[in-house]
Tab-separated table of N, CA and C in Angstrom:
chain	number	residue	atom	x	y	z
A	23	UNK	N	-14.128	-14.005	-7.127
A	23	UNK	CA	-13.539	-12.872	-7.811
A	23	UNK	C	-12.190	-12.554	-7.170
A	24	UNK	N	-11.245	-12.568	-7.921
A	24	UNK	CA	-9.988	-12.155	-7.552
A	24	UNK	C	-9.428	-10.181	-7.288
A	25	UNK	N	-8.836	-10.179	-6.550
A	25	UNK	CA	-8.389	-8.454	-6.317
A	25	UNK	C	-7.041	-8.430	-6.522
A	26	UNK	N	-6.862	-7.153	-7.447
A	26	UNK	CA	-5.418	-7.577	-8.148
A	26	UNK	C	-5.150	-5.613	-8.448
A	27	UNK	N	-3.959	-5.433	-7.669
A	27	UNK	CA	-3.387	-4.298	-7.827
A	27	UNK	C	-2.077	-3.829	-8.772
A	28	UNK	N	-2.514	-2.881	-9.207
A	28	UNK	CA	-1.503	-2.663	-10.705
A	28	UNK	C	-0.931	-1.154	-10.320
A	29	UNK	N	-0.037	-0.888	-10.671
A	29	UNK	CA	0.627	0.266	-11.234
A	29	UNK	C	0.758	0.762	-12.730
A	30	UNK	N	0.004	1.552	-13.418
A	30	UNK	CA	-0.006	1.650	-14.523
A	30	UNK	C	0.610	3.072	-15.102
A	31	UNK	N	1.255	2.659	-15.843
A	31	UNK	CA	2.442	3.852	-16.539
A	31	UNK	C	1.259	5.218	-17.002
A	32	UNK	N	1.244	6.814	-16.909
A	32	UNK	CA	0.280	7.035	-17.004
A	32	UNK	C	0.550	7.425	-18.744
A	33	UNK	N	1.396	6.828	-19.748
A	33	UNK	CA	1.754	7.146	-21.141
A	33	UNK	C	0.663	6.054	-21.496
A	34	UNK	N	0.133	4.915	-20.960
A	34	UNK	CA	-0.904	3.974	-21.519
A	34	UNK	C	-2.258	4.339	-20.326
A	35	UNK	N	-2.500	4.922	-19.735
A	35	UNK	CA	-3.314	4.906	-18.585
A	35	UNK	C	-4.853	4.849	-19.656
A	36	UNK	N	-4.954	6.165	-20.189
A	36	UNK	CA	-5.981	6.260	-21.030
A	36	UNK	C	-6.589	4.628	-21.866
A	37	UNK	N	-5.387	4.097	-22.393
A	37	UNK	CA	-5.857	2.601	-23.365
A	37	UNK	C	-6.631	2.081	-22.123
A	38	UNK	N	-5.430	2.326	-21.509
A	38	UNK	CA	-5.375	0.801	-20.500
A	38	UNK	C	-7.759	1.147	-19.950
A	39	UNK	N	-7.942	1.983	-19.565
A	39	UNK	CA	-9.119	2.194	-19.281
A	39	UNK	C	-9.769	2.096	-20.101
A	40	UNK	N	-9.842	2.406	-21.443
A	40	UNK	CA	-10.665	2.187	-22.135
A	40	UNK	C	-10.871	0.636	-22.363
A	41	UNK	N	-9.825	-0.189	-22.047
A	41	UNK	CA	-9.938	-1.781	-22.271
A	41	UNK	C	-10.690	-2.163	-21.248
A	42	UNK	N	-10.739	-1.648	-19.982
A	42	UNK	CA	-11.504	-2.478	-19.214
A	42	UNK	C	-13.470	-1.813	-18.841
A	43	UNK	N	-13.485	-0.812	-19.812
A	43	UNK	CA	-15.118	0.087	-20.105
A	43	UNK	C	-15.733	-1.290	-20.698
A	44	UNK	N	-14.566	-1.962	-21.564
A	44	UNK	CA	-15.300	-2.784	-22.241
A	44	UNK	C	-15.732	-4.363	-21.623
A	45	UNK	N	-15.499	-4.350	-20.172
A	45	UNK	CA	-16.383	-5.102	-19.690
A	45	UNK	C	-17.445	-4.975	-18.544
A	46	UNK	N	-18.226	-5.656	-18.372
A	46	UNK	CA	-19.034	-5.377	-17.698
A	46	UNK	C	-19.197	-5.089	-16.191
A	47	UNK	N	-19.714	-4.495	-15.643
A	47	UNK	CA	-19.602	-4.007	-14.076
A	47	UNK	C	-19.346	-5.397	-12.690
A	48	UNK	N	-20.196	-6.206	-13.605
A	48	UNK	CA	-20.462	-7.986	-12.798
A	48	UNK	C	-18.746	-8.581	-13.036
A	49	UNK	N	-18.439	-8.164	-14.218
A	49	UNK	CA	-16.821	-8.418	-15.008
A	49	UNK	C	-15.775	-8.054	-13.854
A	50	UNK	N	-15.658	-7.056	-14.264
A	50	UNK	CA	-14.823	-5.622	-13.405
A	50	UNK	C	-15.310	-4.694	-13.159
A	51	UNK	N	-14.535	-4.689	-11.562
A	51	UNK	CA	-15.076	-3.053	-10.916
A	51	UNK	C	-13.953	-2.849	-10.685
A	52	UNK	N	-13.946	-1.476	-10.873
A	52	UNK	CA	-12.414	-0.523	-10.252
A	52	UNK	C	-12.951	0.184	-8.806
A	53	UNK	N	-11.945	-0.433	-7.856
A	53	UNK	CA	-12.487	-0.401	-6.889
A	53	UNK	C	-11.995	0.841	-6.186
A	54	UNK	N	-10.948	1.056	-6.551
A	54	UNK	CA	-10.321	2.505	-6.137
A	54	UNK	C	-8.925	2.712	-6.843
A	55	UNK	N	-8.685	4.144	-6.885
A	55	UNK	CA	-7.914	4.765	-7.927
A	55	UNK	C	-7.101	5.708	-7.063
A	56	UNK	N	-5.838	5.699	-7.257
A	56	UNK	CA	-4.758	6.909	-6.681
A	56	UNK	C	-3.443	6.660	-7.217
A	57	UNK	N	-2.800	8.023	-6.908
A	57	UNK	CA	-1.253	7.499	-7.475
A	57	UNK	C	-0.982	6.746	-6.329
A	58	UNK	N	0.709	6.308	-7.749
A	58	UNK	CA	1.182	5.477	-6.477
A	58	UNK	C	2.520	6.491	-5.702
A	59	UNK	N	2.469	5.839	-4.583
A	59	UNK	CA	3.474	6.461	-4.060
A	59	UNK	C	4.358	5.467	-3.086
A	60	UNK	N	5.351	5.995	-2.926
A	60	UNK	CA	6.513	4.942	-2.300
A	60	UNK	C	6.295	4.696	-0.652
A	61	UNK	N	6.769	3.694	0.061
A	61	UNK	CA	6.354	3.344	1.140
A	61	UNK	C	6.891	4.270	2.335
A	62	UNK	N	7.991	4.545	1.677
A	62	UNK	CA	8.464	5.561	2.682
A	62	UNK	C	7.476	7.007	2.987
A	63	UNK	N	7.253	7.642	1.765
A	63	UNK	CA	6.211	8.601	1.405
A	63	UNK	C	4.686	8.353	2.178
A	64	UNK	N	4.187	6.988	1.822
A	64	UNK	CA	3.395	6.617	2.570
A	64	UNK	C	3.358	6.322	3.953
A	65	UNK	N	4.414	5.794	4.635
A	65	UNK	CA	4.612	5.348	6.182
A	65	UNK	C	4.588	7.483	7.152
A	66	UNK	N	5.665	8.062	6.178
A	66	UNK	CA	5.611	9.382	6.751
A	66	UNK	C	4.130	10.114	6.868
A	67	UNK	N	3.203	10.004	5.697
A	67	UNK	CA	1.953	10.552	5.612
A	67	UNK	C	0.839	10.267	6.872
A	68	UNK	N	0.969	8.632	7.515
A	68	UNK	CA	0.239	8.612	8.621
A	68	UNK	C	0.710	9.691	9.316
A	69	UNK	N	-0.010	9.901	10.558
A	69	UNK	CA	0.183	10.691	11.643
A	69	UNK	C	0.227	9.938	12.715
A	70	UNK	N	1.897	10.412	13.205
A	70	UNK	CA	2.188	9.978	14.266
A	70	UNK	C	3.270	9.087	14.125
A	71	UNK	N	3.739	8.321	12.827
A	71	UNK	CA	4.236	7.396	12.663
A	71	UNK	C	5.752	7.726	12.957
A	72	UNK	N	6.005	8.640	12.069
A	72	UNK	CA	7.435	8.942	12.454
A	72	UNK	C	7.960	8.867	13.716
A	73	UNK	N	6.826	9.877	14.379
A	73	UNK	CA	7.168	9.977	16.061
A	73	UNK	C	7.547	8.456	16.767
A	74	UNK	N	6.535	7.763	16.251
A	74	UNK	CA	6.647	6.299	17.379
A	74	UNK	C	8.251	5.554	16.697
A	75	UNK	N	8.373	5.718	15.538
A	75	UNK	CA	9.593	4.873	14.682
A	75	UNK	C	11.334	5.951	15.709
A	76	UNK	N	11.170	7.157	16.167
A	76	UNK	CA	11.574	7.627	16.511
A	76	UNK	C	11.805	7.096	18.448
A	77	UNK	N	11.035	6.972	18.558
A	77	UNK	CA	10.485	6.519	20.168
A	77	UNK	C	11.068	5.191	20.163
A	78	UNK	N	10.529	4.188	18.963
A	78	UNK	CA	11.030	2.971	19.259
A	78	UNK	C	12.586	2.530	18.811
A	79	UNK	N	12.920	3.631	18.586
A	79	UNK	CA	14.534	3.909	18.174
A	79	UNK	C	15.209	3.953	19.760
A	80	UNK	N	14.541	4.736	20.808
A	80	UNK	CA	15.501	4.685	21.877
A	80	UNK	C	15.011	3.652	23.110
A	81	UNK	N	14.372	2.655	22.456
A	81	UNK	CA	14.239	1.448	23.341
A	81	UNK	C	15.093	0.506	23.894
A	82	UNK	N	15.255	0.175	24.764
A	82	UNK	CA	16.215	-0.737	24.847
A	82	UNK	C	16.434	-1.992	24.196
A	83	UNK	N	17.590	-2.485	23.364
A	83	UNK	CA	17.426	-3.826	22.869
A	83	UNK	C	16.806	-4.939	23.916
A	84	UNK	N	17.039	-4.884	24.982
A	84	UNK	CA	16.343	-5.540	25.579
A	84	UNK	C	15.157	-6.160	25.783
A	85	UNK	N	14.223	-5.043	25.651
A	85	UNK	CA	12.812	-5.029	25.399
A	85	UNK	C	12.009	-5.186	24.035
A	86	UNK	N	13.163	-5.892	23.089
A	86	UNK	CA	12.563	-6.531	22.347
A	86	UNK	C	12.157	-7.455	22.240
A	87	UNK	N	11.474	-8.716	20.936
A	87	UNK	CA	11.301	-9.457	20.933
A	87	UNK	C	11.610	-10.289	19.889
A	88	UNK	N	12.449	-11.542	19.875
A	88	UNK	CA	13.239	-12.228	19.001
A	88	UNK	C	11.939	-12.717	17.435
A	89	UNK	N	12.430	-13.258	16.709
A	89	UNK	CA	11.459	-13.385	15.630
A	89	UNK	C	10.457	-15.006	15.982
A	90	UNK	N	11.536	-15.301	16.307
A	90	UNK	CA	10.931	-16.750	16.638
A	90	UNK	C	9.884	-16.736	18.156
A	91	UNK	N	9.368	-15.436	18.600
A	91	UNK	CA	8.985	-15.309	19.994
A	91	UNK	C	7.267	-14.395	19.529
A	92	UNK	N	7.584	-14.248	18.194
A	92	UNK	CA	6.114	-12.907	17.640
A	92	UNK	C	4.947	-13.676	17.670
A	93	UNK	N	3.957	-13.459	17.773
A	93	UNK	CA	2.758	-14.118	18.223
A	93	UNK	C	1.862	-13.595	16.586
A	94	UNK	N	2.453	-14.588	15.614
A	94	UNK	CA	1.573	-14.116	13.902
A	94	UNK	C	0.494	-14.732	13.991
């Protein structure tokens, strides 16, 4: 089963739900529902985040770490 996230205009929201009533639960599940909101909006809403983006603002370039050095 694939997981697939949409943004849906809320002028079709109503169709758009009624199209997917019409399959079955084994079909599709809606797995969770919220607006959307922008990343910025979202990154501020954690707690704490700002603070550390703030903190890691007066780090020294030094004490960074190059891209080719990140441990993905």
């Amino acid at each position: 089963m694939k997981t697939l996230t949409l943004k849906i205009d809320d002028s079709i929201n109503d169709k758009f739900t009624w199209l997917l009533k019409h399959f079955s639960q084994d079909e599709i599940k809606i797995l969770e529902q919220s607006e959307y909101i922008d990343d910025d909006t979202y990154l501020r809403s954690i707690a704490g985040m700002t603070e550390s983006i703030y903190i890691a603002r007066n780090e020294p370039i030094q004490n960074g770490v190059t891209l080719e050095n990140l441990e993905w």
